[in-house]
Amino acid sequence: MNDVEREALTNFLIDIEILDGIYEYISEFNVFEILGVVNTEIKHSNTLALLFNPNENHNLGDLFIKKFIQSIFSIYKGHLKHMHKNIFDILHLDYYDFVIKREYMNIDIFVISEKAQFVIVIENKVWGKASENQFEKYFKLITEEYSDYDKLFILLTPYSDTEVESSNWISLDYNLIYEIIEKILRLKERNLDVKVRLFIEQYLAILRRYILMKDIELERICREIYYKHQKALDLIFEYKPDIYYDISNYLQNLINSKDNLIKDSCNKNFVRLITKELDDLMDKKEKTGQTAKEYFYSSFN
């Protein structure tokens, strides 16, 4: 390390004031991060199913499912002409009659009201892709099983511009989910149990930071740190831990410790070696001009 690099790293490490801003984020306990919910569709679906259920003990009542359905009818009213229900009917539904099911017919979230004869199918794709003909398969299954019901088929993704391969489905992004939850939190904050409020706030933080990528304050702090300490951070990135380098280094040390092995050319992508027995048996020069130990080797990628 030269003097310039040492000075850059030192200045970065002692800049406590600018680092304090990001420490608040990385030291913050978040149960969703601990449980690995961030990029796991199943766990996002479990969380949403909990919020959808008006009879759960979160004390949100029917607010989430009501605002979700009403938002869809408001946003997509031009695409829902096949529905028997209009916005007036939707406003007067008994949302406590809705039952929420997970993995019913392999569907991520299945919502049904027998009284209202209304079914909602939600396929949740956080980062994954639908399998071939998955949308048409679910549409056919539900249409046959609930032929007299009003039906909504929804693809939920992080992206607002996601196209659905089937015209029977509508595409929603997590922005709507975030906005609904945030609005409910403002409305019910004073009446919510502390644990429930913390649960909701932490889920919003996960959506904001990892799914919607719109944690503006965190982005601002990171940019400020990088612009101020670019040289130090570039140096850190250059020498960041590399699993391939670590494995290669381990294998090279292992070969060096064995008397019957000879190490040949190596880098982080491969390790070449030959046994001493083979080296002694082979002529040192082959017709190709290669040495025996260059010709006989094992490669670890």
Coordinates of C-alpha atoms in Angstrom, one line a residue:
M1 CA 0.0 0.0 0.0
N2 CA 1.5 3.4 -1.0
D3 CA 1.2 6.6 1.0
V4 CA -1.7 8.0 -1.2
E5 CA -3.8 4.8 -0.6
R6 CA -3.0 4.7 3.1
E7 CA -4.1 8.4 3.5
A8 CA -7.3 7.8 1.5
L9 CA -8.2 4.8 3.8
T10 CA -7.3 6.7 6.9
N11 CA -9.5 9.7 5.9
F12 CA -12.4 7.4 5.1
L13 CA -12.2 5.6 8.5
I14 CA -11.9 8.7 10.6
D15 CA -14.8 10.5 8.9
I16 CA -17.2 9.5 11.7
E17 CA -19.8 12.2 10.9
I18 CA -20.5 11.0 7.4
L19 CA -20.4 7.3 8.3
D20 CA -22.9 7.8 11.2
G21 CA -25.7 8.3 8.6
I22 CA -25.3 4.9 7.1
Y23 CA -24.6 3.1 10.4
E24 CA -28.2 4.0 11.4
Y25 CA -29.4 1.9 8.4
I26 CA -27.0 -1.1 8.7
S27 CA -27.3 -1.4 12.5
E28 CA -31.1 -1.2 12.4
F29 CA -32.7 -4.5 13.5
N30 CA -35.3 -5.7 11.0
V31 CA -37.0 -9.0 11.5
F32 CA -37.7 -9.4 7.8
E33 CA -33.9 -9.2 7.0
I34 CA -33.2 -11.7 9.8
L35 CA -35.8 -14.2 8.4
G36 CA -34.6 -13.8 4.8
V37 CA -37.8 -12.3 3.6
V38 CA -36.2 -9.7 1.4
N39 CA -36.1 -11.6 -1.9
T40 CA -38.2 -14.7 -1.0
E41 CA -41.6 -14.8 -2.8
I42 CA -43.1 -17.3 -0.4
K43 CA -42.5 -15.1 2.6
H44 CA -43.7 -12.0 0.9
S45 CA -46.9 -13.9 0.0
N46 CA -47.3 -15.0 3.6
T47 CA -47.0 -11.4 4.8
L48 CA -49.5 -10.1 2.3
A49 CA -51.9 -13.0 3.1
L50 CA -51.7 -12.0 6.7
L51 CA -52.5 -8.3 5.9
F52 CA -55.3 -9.3 3.5
N53 CA -57.1 -11.4 6.1
P54 CA -59.6 -9.1 7.9
N55 CA -60.0 -11.5 10.7
E56 CA -56.4 -11.7 11.7
N57 CA -55.2 -10.3 15.0
H58 CA -53.3 -7.4 13.4
N59 CA -56.2 -5.0 14.3
L60 CA -56.2 -3.6 10.8
G61 CA -59.6 -5.1 10.2
D62 CA -60.7 -5.1 6.6
L63 CA -58.7 -1.9 5.7
F64 CA -56.0 -3.6 3.6
I65 CA -58.2 -5.8 1.5
K66 CA -60.8 -3.1 1.1
K67 CA -58.4 -0.5 -0.1
F68 CA -56.6 -3.0 -2.3
I69 CA -59.8 -4.1 -4.2
Q70 CA -61.2 -0.5 -4.4
S71 CA -57.8 0.7 -5.8
I72 CA -58.0 -2.0 -8.5
F73 CA -61.5 -1.0 -9.5
S74 CA -60.4 2.6 -9.6
I75 CA -57.2 2.1 -11.6
Y76 CA -58.5 -0.6 -14.0
K77 CA -62.2 0.3 -14.3
G78 CA -61.8 0.3 -18.1
H79 CA -60.4 -3.3 -18.1
L80 CA -63.1 -4.8 -15.8
K81 CA -66.1 -4.6 -18.0
H82 CA -66.6 -8.4 -17.7
M83 CA -67.3 -8.0 -14.0
H84 CA -70.9 -8.0 -12.8
K85 CA -69.9 -5.7 -10.0
N86 CA -69.4 -2.0 -10.3
I87 CA -67.6 0.4 -8.0
F88 CA -70.8 1.0 -6.0
D89 CA -71.1 -2.8 -5.3
I90 CA -67.4 -2.9 -4.3
L91 CA -67.8 -0.1 -1.8
H92 CA -70.6 -2.1 -0.1
L93 CA -69.0 -5.5 0.1
D94 CA -68.8 -7.4 3.4
Y95 CA -65.0 -7.7 3.4
Y96 CA -65.1 -9.7 6.6
D97 CA -66.6 -12.5 4.6
F98 CA -63.4 -12.9 2.5
V99 CA -61.3 -16.0 3.1
I100 CA -57.6 -15.9 2.3
K101 CA -55.8 -19.1 1.2
R102 CA -52.2 -19.8 0.4
E103 CA -51.1 -22.2 -2.3
Y104 CA -54.7 -23.2 -3.1
M105 CA -54.4 -25.0 -6.5
N106 CA -50.7 -23.8 -6.3
I107 CA -51.9 -20.2 -6.5
D108 CA -49.8 -17.8 -4.4
I109 CA -52.7 -16.0 -2.8
F110 CA -56.3 -17.0 -3.3
V111 CA -59.0 -14.6 -2.0
I112 CA -62.7 -15.7 -2.0
S113 CA -66.1 -14.4 -0.7
E114 CA -68.9 -17.0 -1.0
K115 CA -71.5 -14.4 -0.1
A116 CA -70.3 -11.9 -2.8
Q117 CA -69.4 -14.7 -5.2
F118 CA -66.1 -13.0 -5.8
V119 CA -62.7 -14.6 -6.4
I120 CA -59.2 -12.9 -6.6
V121 CA -56.2 -14.8 -7.8
I122 CA -52.8 -13.2 -7.1
E123 CA -49.6 -14.6 -8.5
N124 CA -46.7 -13.0 -6.7
K125 CA -43.4 -12.7 -8.7
V126 CA -40.9 -10.7 -6.7
W127 CA -37.9 -11.6 -8.9
G128 CA -38.9 -15.0 -10.5
K129 CA -40.6 -15.6 -13.7
A130 CA -43.8 -17.5 -14.4
S131 CA -43.6 -21.0 -15.8
E132 CA -44.8 -21.7 -19.3
N133 CA -48.6 -21.3 -19.7
Q134 CA -48.9 -20.7 -15.9
F135 CA -51.3 -17.8 -16.3
E136 CA -53.6 -19.6 -18.7
K137 CA -53.5 -22.7 -16.5
Y138 CA -54.7 -20.8 -13.4
F139 CA -57.3 -18.9 -15.4
K140 CA -58.8 -22.1 -16.8
L141 CA -58.8 -23.9 -13.4
I142 CA -60.5 -21.0 -11.6
T143 CA -63.0 -20.3 -14.4
E144 CA -64.1 -23.9 -14.4
E145 CA -64.3 -24.2 -10.7
Y146 CA -66.0 -20.8 -10.1
S147 CA -67.9 -20.3 -13.3
D148 CA -70.6 -18.1 -11.7
Y149 CA -68.2 -15.9 -9.7
D150 CA -66.7 -12.5 -10.5
K151 CA -63.0 -13.1 -11.0
L152 CA -59.9 -11.0 -10.8
F153 CA -56.5 -12.3 -12.0
I154 CA -53.6 -10.3 -10.8
L155 CA -49.8 -10.5 -11.4
L156 CA -47.9 -8.7 -8.6
T157 CA -44.3 -7.7 -9.4
P158 CA -41.8 -5.0 -8.4
Y159 CA -42.1 -3.4 -11.8
S160 CA -44.9 -1.2 -13.1
D161 CA -44.3 -2.0 -16.7
T162 CA -44.4 -5.8 -16.4
E163 CA -46.4 -7.3 -19.3
V164 CA -48.6 -10.4 -18.7
E165 CA -48.7 -13.0 -21.4
S166 CA -52.5 -13.4 -20.9
S167 CA -55.1 -10.7 -21.6
N168 CA -57.2 -12.2 -18.7
W169 CA -54.7 -10.9 -16.1
I170 CA -53.8 -7.4 -14.9
S171 CA -50.4 -6.4 -13.7
L172 CA -49.8 -4.6 -10.4
D173 CA -46.6 -3.5 -8.9
Y174 CA -45.5 -3.2 -5.3
N175 CA -45.9 0.5 -5.3
L176 CA -49.6 0.1 -4.8
I177 CA -49.0 -2.3 -1.9
Y178 CA -46.6 0.1 -0.3
E179 CA -48.9 3.1 -0.7
I180 CA -51.9 1.2 0.8
I181 CA -49.9 -0.1 3.8
E182 CA -48.4 3.4 4.4
K183 CA -51.8 5.0 4.2
I184 CA -53.3 2.5 6.7
L185 CA -50.4 3.0 9.1
R186 CA -51.1 6.7 9.1
L187 CA -54.8 6.1 9.7
K188 CA -54.4 3.5 12.4
E189 CA -51.1 4.3 14.0
R190 CA -52.5 5.5 17.3
N191 CA -54.8 2.5 17.7
L192 CA -52.2 -0.2 16.7
D193 CA -50.3 -2.3 19.2
V194 CA -46.6 -1.4 19.3
K195 CA -45.6 -4.8 18.0
V196 CA -48.0 -4.6 15.0
R197 CA -46.9 -1.1 14.2
L198 CA -43.2 -2.2 14.3
F199 CA -44.0 -5.2 12.1
I200 CA -45.6 -3.0 9.5
E201 CA -42.9 -0.3 9.6
Q202 CA -40.2 -2.9 9.1
Y203 CA -42.1 -4.5 6.2
L204 CA -42.4 -1.0 4.6
A205 CA -38.7 -0.5 5.0
I206 CA -38.0 -3.8 3.2
L207 CA -40.2 -2.9 0.3
R208 CA -38.7 0.6 0.1
R209 CA -35.1 -0.5 0.2
Y210 CA -35.1 -3.9 -1.6
I211 CA -38.2 -4.1 -3.8
L212 CA -39.0 -0.6 -4.9
M213 CA -35.4 0.7 -4.6
K214 CA -36.7 4.1 -3.5
D215 CA -35.0 4.7 -0.2
I216 CA -34.0 8.2 -1.3
E217 CA -32.3 9.2 2.0
L218 CA -30.1 6.0 2.0
E219 CA -29.3 6.6 -1.7
R220 CA -28.3 10.2 -0.9
I221 CA -26.0 9.1 2.0
C222 CA -24.3 6.4 -0.1
R223 CA -23.7 8.8 -3.0
E224 CA -22.2 11.4 -0.6
I225 CA -19.9 8.9 1.0
Y226 CA -18.8 7.6 -2.4
Y227 CA -18.1 11.0 -3.9
K228 CA -16.2 12.1 -0.8
H229 CA -14.1 8.9 -0.4
Q230 CA -14.1 7.4 -3.9
K231 CA -10.4 6.5 -3.8
A232 CA -10.7 4.6 -0.5
L233 CA -13.8 2.8 -1.6
D234 CA -12.4 1.8 -5.0
L235 CA -9.4 0.3 -3.1
I236 CA -11.7 -1.6 -0.8
F237 CA -13.7 -2.9 -3.7
E238 CA -10.5 -4.0 -5.5
Y239 CA -9.5 -6.1 -2.5
K240 CA -12.9 -7.3 -1.3
P241 CA -13.2 -10.9 -0.2
D242 CA -13.3 -13.3 -3.2
I243 CA -14.4 -16.9 -2.6
Y244 CA -12.6 -18.1 -5.8
Y245 CA -9.4 -16.5 -4.7
D246 CA -9.8 -18.0 -1.2
I247 CA -10.4 -21.5 -2.6
S248 CA -7.5 -21.2 -5.0
N249 CA -5.2 -20.0 -2.3
Y250 CA -6.2 -22.9 0.0
L251 CA -5.6 -25.5 -2.7
Q252 CA -2.2 -24.0 -3.6
N253 CA -1.1 -24.1 0.1
L254 CA -2.4 -27.7 0.3
I255 CA -0.3 -28.8 -2.7
N256 CA 2.7 -27.0 -1.3
S257 CA 2.3 -29.0 1.9
K258 CA 2.4 -32.4 0.1
D259 CA 5.8 -33.8 -0.8
N260 CA 4.4 -35.9 -3.6
L261 CA 2.7 -33.0 -5.4
I262 CA 4.2 -30.3 -7.7
K263 CA 2.3 -27.1 -8.2
D264 CA 2.2 -25.6 -11.7
S265 CA 0.6 -22.4 -13.0
C266 CA -2.3 -21.1 -11.0
N267 CA -4.8 -18.3 -10.6
K268 CA -8.1 -17.8 -8.9
N269 CA -9.9 -19.7 -11.7
F270 CA -7.8 -22.9 -11.8
V271 CA -5.0 -24.8 -10.0
R272 CA -2.7 -27.0 -12.0
L273 CA -0.6 -29.8 -10.5
I274 CA 1.2 -33.1 -11.2
T275 CA 2.4 -35.9 -8.9
K276 CA 6.1 -36.4 -8.6
E277 CA 5.7 -40.0 -9.7
L278 CA 4.2 -38.9 -13.0
D279 CA 6.8 -36.2 -13.4
D280 CA 9.6 -38.7 -13.0
L281 CA 8.1 -41.2 -15.4
M282 CA 7.5 -38.7 -18.2
D283 CA 10.2 -37.3 -20.4
K284 CA 10.8 -33.6 -19.5
K285 CA 10.2 -32.5 -23.1
E286 CA 7.3 -33.7 -25.2
K287 CA 7.0 -33.3 -28.9
T288 CA 4.7 -30.4 -28.3
G289 CA 7.4 -28.6 -26.4
Q290 CA 5.4 -28.9 -23.1
T291 CA 6.9 -30.1 -19.9
A292 CA 5.4 -33.2 -18.4
K293 CA 3.9 -31.2 -15.5
E294 CA 2.3 -28.8 -18.0
Y295 CA 0.8 -31.7 -19.8
F296 CA -0.6 -33.7 -16.9
Y297 CA -2.6 -31.6 -14.4
S298 CA -5.8 -31.4 -12.5
S299 CA -7.8 -28.2 -12.9
F300 CA -10.1 -26.8 -10.2
N301 CA -12.6 -24.2 -11.5

